[in-house]
mmCIF file of N, CA and C and ligand atoms in Angstrom:
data_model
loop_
_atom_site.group_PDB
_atom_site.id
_atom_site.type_symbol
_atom_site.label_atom_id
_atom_site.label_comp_id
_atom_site.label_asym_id
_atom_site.label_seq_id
_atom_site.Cartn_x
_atom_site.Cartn_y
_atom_site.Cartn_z
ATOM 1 N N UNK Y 1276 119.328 88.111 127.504
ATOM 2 C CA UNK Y 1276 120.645 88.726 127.752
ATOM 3 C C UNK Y 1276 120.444 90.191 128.172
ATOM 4 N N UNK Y 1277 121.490 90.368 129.112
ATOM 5 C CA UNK Y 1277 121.065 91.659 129.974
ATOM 6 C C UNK Y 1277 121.496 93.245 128.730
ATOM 7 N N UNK Y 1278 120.979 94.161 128.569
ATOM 8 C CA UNK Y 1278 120.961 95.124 127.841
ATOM 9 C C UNK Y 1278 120.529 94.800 126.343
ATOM 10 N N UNK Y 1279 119.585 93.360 126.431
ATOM 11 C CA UNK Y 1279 119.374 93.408 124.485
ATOM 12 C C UNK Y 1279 117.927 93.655 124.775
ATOM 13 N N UNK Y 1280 117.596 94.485 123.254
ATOM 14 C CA UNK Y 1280 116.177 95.060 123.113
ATOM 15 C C UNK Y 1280 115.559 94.030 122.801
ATOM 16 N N UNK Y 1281 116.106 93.054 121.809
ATOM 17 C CA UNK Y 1281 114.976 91.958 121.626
ATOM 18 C C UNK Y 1281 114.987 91.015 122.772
ATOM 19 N N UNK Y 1282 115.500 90.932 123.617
ATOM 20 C CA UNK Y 1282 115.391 90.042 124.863
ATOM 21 C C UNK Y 1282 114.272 90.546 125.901
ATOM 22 N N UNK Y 1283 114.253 91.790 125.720
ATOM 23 C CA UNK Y 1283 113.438 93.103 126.868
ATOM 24 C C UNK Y 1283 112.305 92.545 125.813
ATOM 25 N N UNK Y 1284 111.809 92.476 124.686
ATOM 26 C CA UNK Y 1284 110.757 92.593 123.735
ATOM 27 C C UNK Y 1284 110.442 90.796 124.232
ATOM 28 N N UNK Y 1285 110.873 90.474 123.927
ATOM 29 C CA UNK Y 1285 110.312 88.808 124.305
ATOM 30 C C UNK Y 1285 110.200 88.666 125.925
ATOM 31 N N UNK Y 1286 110.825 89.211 126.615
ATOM 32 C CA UNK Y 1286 110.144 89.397 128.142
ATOM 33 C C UNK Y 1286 109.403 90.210 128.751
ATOM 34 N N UNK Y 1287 109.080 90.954 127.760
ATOM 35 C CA UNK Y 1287 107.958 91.984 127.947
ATOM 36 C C UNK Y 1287 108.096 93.495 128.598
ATOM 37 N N UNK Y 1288 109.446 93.523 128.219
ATOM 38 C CA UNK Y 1288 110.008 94.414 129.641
ATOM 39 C C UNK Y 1288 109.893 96.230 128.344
ATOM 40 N N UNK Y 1289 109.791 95.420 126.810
ATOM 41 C CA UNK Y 1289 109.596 96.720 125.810
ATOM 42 C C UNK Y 1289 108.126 96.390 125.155
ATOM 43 N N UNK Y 1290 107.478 97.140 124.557
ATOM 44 C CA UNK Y 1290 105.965 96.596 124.387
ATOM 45 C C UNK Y 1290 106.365 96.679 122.768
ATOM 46 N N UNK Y 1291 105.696 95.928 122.176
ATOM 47 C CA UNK Y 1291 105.900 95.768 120.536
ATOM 48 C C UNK Y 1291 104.574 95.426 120.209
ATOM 49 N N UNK Y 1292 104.607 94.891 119.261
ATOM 50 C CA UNK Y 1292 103.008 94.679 118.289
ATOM 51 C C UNK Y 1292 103.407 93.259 117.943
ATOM 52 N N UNK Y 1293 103.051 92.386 118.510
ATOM 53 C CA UNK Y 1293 103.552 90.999 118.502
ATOM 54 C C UNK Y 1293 101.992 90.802 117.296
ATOM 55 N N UNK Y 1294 102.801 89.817 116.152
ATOM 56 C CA UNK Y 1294 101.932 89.271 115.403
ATOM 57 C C UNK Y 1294 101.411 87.773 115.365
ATOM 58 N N UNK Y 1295 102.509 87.502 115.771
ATOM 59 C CA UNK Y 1295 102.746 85.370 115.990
ATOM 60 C C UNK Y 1295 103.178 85.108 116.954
ATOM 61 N N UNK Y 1296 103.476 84.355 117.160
ATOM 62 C CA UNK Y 1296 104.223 83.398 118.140
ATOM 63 C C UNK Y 1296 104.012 81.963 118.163
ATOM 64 N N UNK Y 1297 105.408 81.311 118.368
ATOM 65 C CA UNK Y 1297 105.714 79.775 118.594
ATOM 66 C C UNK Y 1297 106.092 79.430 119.941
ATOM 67 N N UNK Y 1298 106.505 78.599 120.128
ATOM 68 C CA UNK Y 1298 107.331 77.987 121.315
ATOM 69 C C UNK Y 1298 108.573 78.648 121.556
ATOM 70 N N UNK Y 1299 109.335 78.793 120.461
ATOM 71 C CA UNK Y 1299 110.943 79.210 119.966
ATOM 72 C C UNK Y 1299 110.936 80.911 119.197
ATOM 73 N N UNK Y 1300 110.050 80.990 118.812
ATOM 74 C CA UNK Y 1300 110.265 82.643 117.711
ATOM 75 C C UNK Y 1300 108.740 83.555 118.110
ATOM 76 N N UNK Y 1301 108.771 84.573 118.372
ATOM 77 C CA UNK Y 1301 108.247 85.876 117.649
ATOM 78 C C UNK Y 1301 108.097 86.454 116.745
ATOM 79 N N UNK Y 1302 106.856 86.877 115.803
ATOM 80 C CA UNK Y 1302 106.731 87.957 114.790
ATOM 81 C C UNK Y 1302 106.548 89.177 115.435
ATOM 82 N N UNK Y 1303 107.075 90.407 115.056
ATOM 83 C CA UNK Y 1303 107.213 91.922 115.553
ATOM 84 C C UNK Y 1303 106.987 92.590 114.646
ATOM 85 N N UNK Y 1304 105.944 93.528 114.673
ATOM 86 C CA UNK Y 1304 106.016 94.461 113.669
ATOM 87 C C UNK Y 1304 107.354 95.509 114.214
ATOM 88 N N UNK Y 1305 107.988 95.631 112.987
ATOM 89 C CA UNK Y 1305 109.785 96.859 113.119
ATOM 90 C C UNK Y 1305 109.049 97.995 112.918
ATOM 91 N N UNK Y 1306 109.859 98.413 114.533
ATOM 92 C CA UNK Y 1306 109.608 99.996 115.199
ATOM 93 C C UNK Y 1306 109.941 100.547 114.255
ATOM 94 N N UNK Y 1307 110.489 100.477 112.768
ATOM 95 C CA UNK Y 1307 111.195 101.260 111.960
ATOM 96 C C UNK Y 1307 110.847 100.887 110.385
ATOM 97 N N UNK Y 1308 109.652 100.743 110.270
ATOM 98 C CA UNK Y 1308 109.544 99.770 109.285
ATOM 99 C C UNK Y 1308 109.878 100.344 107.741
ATOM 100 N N UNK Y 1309 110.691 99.728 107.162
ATOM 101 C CA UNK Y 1309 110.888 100.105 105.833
ATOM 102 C C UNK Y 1309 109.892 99.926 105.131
ATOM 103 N N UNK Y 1310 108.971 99.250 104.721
ATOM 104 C CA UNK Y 1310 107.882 99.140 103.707
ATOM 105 C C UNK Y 1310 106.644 98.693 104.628
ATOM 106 N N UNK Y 1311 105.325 98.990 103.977
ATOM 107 C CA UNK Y 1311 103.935 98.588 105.109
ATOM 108 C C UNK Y 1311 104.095 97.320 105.203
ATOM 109 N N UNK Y 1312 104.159 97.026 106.614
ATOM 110 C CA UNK Y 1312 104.009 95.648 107.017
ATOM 111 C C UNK Y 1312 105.076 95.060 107.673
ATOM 112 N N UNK Y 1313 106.480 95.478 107.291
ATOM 113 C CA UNK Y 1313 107.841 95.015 107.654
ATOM 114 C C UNK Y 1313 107.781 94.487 109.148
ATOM 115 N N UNK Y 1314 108.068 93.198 109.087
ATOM 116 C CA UNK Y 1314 107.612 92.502 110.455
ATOM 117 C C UNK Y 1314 109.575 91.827 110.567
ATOM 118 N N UNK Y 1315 109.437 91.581 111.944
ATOM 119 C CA UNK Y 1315 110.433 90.474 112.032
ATOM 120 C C UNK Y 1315 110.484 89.334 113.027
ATOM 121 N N UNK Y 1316 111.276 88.457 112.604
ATOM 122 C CA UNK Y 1316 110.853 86.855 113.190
ATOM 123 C C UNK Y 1316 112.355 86.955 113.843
ATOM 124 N N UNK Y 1317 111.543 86.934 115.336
ATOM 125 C CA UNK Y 1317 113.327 87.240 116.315
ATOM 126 C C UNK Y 1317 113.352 85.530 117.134
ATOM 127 N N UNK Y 1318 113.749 85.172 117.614
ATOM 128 C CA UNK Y 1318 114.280 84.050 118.128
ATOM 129 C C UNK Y 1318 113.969 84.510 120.012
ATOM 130 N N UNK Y 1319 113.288 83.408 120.326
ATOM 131 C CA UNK Y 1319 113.032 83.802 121.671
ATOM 132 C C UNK Y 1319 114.021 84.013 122.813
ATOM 133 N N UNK Y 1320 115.195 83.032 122.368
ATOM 134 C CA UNK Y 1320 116.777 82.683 123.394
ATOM 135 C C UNK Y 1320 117.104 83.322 122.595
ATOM 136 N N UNK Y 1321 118.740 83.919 123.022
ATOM 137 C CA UNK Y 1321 118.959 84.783 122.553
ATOM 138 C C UNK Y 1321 120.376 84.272 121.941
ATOM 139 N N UNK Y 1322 120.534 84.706 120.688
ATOM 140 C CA UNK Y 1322 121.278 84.145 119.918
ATOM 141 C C UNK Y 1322 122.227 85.197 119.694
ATOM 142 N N UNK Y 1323 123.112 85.351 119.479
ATOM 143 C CA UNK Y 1323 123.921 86.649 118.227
ATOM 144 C C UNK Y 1323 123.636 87.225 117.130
ATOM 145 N N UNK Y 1324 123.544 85.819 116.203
ATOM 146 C CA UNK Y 1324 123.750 85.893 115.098
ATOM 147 C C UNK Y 1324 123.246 84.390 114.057
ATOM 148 N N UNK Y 1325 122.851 84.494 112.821
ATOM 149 C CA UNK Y 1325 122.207 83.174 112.461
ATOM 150 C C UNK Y 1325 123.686 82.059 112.769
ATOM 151 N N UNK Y 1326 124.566 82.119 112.972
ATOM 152 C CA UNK Y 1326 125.452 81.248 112.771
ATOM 153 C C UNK Y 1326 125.414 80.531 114.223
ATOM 154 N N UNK Y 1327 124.761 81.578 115.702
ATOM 155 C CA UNK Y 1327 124.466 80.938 116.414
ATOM 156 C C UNK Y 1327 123.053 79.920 116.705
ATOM 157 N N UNK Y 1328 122.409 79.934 115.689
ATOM 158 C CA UNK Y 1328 121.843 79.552 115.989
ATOM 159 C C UNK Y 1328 121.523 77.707 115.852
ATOM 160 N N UNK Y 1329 121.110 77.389 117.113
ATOM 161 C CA UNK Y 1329 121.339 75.853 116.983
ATOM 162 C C UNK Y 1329 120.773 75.096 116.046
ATOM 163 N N UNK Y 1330 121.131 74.493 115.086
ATOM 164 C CA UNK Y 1330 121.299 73.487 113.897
ATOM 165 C C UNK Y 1330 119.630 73.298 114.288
ATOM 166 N N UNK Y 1331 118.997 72.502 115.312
ATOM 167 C CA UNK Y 1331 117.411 71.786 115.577
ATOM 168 C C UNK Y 1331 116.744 73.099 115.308
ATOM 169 N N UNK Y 1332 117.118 74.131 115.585
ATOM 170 C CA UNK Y 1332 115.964 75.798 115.266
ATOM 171 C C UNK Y 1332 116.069 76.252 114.052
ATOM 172 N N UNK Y 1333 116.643 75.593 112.845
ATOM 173 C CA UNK Y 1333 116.791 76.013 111.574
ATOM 174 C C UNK Y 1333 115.522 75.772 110.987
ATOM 175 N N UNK Y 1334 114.766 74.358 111.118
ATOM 176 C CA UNK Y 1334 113.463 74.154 110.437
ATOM 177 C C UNK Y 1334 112.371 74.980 110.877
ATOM 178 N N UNK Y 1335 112.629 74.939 112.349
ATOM 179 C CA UNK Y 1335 111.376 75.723 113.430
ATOM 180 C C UNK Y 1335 111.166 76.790 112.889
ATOM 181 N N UNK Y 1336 112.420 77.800 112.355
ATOM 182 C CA UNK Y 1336 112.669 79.269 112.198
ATOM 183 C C UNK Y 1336 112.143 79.144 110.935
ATOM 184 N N UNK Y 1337 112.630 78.262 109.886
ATOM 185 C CA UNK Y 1337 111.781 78.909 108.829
ATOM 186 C C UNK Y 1337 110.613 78.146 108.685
ATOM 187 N N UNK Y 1338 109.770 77.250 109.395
ATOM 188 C CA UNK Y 1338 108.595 77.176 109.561
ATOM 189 C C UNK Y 1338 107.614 78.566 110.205
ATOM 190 N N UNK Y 1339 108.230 79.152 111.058
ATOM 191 C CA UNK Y 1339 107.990 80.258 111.802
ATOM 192 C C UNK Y 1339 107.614 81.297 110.524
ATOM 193 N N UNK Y 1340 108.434 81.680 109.272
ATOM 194 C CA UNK Y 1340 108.439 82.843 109.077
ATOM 195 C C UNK Y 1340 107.032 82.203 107.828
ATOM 196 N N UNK Y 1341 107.148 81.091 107.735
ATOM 197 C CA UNK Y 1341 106.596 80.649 106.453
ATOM 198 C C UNK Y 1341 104.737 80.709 106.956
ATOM 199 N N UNK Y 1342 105.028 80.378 108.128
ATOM 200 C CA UNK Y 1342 103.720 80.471 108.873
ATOM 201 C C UNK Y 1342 102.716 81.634 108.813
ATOM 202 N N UNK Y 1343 103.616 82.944 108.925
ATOM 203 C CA UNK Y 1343 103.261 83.804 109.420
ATOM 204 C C UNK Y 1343 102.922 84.654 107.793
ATOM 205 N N UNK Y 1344 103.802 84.645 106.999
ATOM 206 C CA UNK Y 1344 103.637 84.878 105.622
ATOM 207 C C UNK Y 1344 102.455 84.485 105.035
ATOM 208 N N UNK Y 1345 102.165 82.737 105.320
ATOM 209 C CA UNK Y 1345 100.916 82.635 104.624
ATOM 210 C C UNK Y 1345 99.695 83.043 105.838
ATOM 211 N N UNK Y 1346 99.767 83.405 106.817
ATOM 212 C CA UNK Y 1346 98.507 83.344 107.222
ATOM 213 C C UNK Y 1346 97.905 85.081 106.945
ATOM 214 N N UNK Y 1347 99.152 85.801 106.252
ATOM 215 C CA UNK Y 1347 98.377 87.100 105.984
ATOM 216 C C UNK Y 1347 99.112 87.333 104.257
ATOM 217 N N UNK Y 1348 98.727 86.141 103.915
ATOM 218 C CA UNK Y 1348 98.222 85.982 102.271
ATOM 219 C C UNK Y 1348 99.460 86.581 101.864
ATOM 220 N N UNK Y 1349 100.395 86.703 102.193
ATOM 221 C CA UNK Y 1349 101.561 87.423 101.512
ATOM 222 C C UNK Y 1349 102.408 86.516 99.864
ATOM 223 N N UNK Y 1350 102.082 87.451 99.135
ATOM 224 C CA UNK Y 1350 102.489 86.641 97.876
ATOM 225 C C UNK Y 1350 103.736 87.608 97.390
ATOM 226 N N UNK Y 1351 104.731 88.739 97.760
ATOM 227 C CA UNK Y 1351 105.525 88.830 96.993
ATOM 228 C C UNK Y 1351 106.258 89.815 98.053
ATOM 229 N N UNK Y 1352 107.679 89.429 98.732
ATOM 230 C CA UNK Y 1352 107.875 89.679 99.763
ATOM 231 C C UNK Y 1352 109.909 89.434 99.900
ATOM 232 N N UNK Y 1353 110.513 90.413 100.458
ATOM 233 C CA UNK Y 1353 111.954 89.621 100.754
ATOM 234 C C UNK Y 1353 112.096 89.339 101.910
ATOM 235 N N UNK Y 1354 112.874 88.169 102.399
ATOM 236 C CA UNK Y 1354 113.527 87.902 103.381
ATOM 237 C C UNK Y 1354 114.733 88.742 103.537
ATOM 238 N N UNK Y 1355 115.034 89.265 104.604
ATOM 239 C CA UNK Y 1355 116.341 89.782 104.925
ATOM 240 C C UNK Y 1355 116.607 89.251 106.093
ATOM 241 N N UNK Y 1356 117.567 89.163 105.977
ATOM 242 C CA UNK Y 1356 118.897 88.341 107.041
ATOM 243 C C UNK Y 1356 120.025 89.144 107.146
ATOM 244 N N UNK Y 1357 120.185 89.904 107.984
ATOM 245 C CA UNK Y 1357 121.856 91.012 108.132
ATOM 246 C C UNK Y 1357 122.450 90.335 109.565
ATOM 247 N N UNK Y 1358 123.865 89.780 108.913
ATOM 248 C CA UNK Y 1358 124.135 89.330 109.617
ATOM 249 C C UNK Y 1358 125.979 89.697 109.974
ATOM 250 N N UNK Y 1359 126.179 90.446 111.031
ATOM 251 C CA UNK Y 1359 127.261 91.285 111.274
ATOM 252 C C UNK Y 1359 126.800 92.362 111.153
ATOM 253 N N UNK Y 1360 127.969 93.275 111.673
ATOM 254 C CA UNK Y 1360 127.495 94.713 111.662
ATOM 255 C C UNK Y 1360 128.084 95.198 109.870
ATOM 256 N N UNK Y 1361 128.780 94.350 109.154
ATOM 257 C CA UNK Y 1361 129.516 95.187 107.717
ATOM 258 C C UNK Y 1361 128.112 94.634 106.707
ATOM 259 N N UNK Y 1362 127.218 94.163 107.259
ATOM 260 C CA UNK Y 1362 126.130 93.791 106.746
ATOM 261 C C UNK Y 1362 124.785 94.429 107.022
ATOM 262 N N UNK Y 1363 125.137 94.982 108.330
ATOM 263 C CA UNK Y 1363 124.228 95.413 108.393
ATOM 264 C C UNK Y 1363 123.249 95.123 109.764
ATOM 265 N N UNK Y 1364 123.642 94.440 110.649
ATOM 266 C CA UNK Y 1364 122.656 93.905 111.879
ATOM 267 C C UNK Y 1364 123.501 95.080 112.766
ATOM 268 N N UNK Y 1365 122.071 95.440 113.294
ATOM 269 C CA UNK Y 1365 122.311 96.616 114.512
ATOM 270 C C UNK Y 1365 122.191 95.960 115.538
ATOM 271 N N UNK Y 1366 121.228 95.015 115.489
ATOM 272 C CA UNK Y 1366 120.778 94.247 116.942
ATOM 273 C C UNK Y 1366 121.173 93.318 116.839
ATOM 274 N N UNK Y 1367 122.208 92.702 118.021
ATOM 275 C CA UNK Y 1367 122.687 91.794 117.890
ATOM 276 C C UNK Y 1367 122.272 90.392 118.436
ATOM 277 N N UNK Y 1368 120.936 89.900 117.789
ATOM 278 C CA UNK Y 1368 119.792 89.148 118.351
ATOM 279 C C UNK Y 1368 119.281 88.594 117.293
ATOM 280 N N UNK Y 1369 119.623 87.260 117.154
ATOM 281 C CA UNK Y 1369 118.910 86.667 115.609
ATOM 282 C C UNK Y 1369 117.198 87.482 115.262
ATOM 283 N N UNK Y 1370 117.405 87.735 113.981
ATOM 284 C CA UNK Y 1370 116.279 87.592 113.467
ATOM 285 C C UNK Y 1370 116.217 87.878 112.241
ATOM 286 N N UNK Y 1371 115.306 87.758 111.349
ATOM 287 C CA UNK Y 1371 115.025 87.892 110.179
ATOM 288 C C UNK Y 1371 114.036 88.710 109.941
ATOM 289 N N UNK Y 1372 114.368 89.831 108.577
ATOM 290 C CA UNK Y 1372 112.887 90.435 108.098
ATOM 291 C C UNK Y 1372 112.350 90.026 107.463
ATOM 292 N N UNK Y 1373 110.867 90.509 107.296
ATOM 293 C CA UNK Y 1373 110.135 89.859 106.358
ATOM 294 C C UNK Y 1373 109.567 91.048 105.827
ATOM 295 N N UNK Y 1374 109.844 91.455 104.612
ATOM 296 C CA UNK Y 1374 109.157 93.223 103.889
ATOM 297 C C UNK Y 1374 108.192 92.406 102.865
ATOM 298 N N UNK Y 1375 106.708 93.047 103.418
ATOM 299 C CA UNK Y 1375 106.091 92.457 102.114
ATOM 300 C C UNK Y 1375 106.395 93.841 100.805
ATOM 301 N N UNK Y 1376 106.155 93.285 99.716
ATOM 302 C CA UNK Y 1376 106.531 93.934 98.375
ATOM 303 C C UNK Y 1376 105.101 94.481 97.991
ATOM 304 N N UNK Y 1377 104.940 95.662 97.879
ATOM 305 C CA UNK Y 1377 103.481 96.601 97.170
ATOM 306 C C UNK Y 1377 104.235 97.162 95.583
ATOM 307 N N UNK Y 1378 103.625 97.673 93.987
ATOM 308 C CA UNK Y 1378 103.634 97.912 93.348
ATOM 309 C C UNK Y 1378 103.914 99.692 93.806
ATOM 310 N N UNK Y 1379 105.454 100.282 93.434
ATOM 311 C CA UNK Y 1379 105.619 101.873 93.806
ATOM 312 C C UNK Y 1379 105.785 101.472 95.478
ATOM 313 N N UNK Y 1380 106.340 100.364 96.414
ATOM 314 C CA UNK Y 1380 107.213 100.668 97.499
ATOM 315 C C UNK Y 1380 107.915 101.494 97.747
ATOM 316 N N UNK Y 1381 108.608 101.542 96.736
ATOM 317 C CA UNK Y 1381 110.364 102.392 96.606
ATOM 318 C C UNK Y 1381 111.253 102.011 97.180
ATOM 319 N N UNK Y 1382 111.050 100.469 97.683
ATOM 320 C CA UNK Y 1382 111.963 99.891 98.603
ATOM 321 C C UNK Y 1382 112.641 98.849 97.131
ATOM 322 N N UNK Y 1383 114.385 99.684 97.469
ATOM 323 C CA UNK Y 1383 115.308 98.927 96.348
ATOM 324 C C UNK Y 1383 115.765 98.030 97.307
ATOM 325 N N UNK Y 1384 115.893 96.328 96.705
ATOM 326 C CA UNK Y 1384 116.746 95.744 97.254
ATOM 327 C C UNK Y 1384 117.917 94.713 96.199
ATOM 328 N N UNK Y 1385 118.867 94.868 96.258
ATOM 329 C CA UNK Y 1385 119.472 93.617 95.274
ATOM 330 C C UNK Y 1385 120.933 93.070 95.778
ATOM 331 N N UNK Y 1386 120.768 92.705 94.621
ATOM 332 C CA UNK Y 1386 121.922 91.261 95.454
ATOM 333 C C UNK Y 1386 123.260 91.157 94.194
HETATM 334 P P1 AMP I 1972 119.061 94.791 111.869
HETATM 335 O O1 AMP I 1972 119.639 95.990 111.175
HETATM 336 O O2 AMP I 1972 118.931 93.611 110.948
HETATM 337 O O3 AMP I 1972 119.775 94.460 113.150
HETATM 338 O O4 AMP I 1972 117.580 95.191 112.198
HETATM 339 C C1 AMP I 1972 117.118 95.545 113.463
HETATM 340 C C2 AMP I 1972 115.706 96.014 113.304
HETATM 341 O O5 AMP I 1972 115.119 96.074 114.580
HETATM 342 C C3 AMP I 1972 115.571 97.407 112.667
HETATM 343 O O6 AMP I 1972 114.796 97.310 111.485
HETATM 344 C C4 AMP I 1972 114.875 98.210 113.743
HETATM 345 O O7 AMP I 1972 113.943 99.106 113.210
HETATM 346 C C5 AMP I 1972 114.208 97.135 114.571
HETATM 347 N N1 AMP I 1972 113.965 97.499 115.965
HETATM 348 C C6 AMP I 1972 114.853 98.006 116.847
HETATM 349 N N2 AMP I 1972 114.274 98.189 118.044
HETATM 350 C C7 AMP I 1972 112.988 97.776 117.918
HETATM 351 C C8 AMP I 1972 111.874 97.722 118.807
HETATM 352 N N3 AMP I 1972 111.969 98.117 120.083
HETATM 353 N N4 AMP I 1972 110.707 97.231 118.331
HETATM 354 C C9 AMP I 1972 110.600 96.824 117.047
HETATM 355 N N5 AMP I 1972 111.610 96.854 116.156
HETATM 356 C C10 AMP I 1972 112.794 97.330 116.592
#
């Protein structure tokens, strides 16, 4: 989609630190990362929002993030999902974070 950053990032048109890749998703290390490591799993088509996203890419996606978690040993970690802007999504381009968790982060999160 014309003016989205994660669309420019999956077509190469912005340079990122690509960690994974599938058929359907990207891992990115975030230009902004809240804690060491903070990666995110963006969706290659371009979606809105998780609600767009098509019902068959629900397993793919979290096979995608689960993939990528274990292949760099990650044992204690949140998923974030902001979805709308009163939530919190700036980019309006599915994806999910993945913050791994270190002992003294200082990264508060709760629910
Ligand atoms: P959200 O608030 O859920 O929409 O999160 C968007 C995330 O994308 C933020 O954590 C940003 O730091 C990150 N971000 C924005 N632009 C880039 C970029 N060009 N490369 C990597 N991460 C980005």
């Amino acid at each position: 989609m014309k003016d989205c950053v994660f669309c420019k990032i999956v077509a190469g048109e912005i340079p990122c630190h690509k960690v994974w890749e599938s058929e359907e998703f990207i891992v990115i290390e975030d230009a902004n990362p809240k804690v060491d490591g903070h990666l995110l799993v963006i969706s290659k088509r371009h979606f809105d929002n998780f609600l767009d996203l098509p019902s068959e890419l629900y397993e793919k996606f979290l096979i995608s993030a689960k993939e990528i978690i274990k292949k760099l040993g990650l044992k204690d970690f949140n998923l974030v999902l902001n979805n709308g802007k009163l939530a919190g999504q700036v980019v309006p381009h599915f994806h999910l974070h993945i913050l791994p968790r270190r002992v003294g982060d200082g990264f508060e999160f709760g629910v």
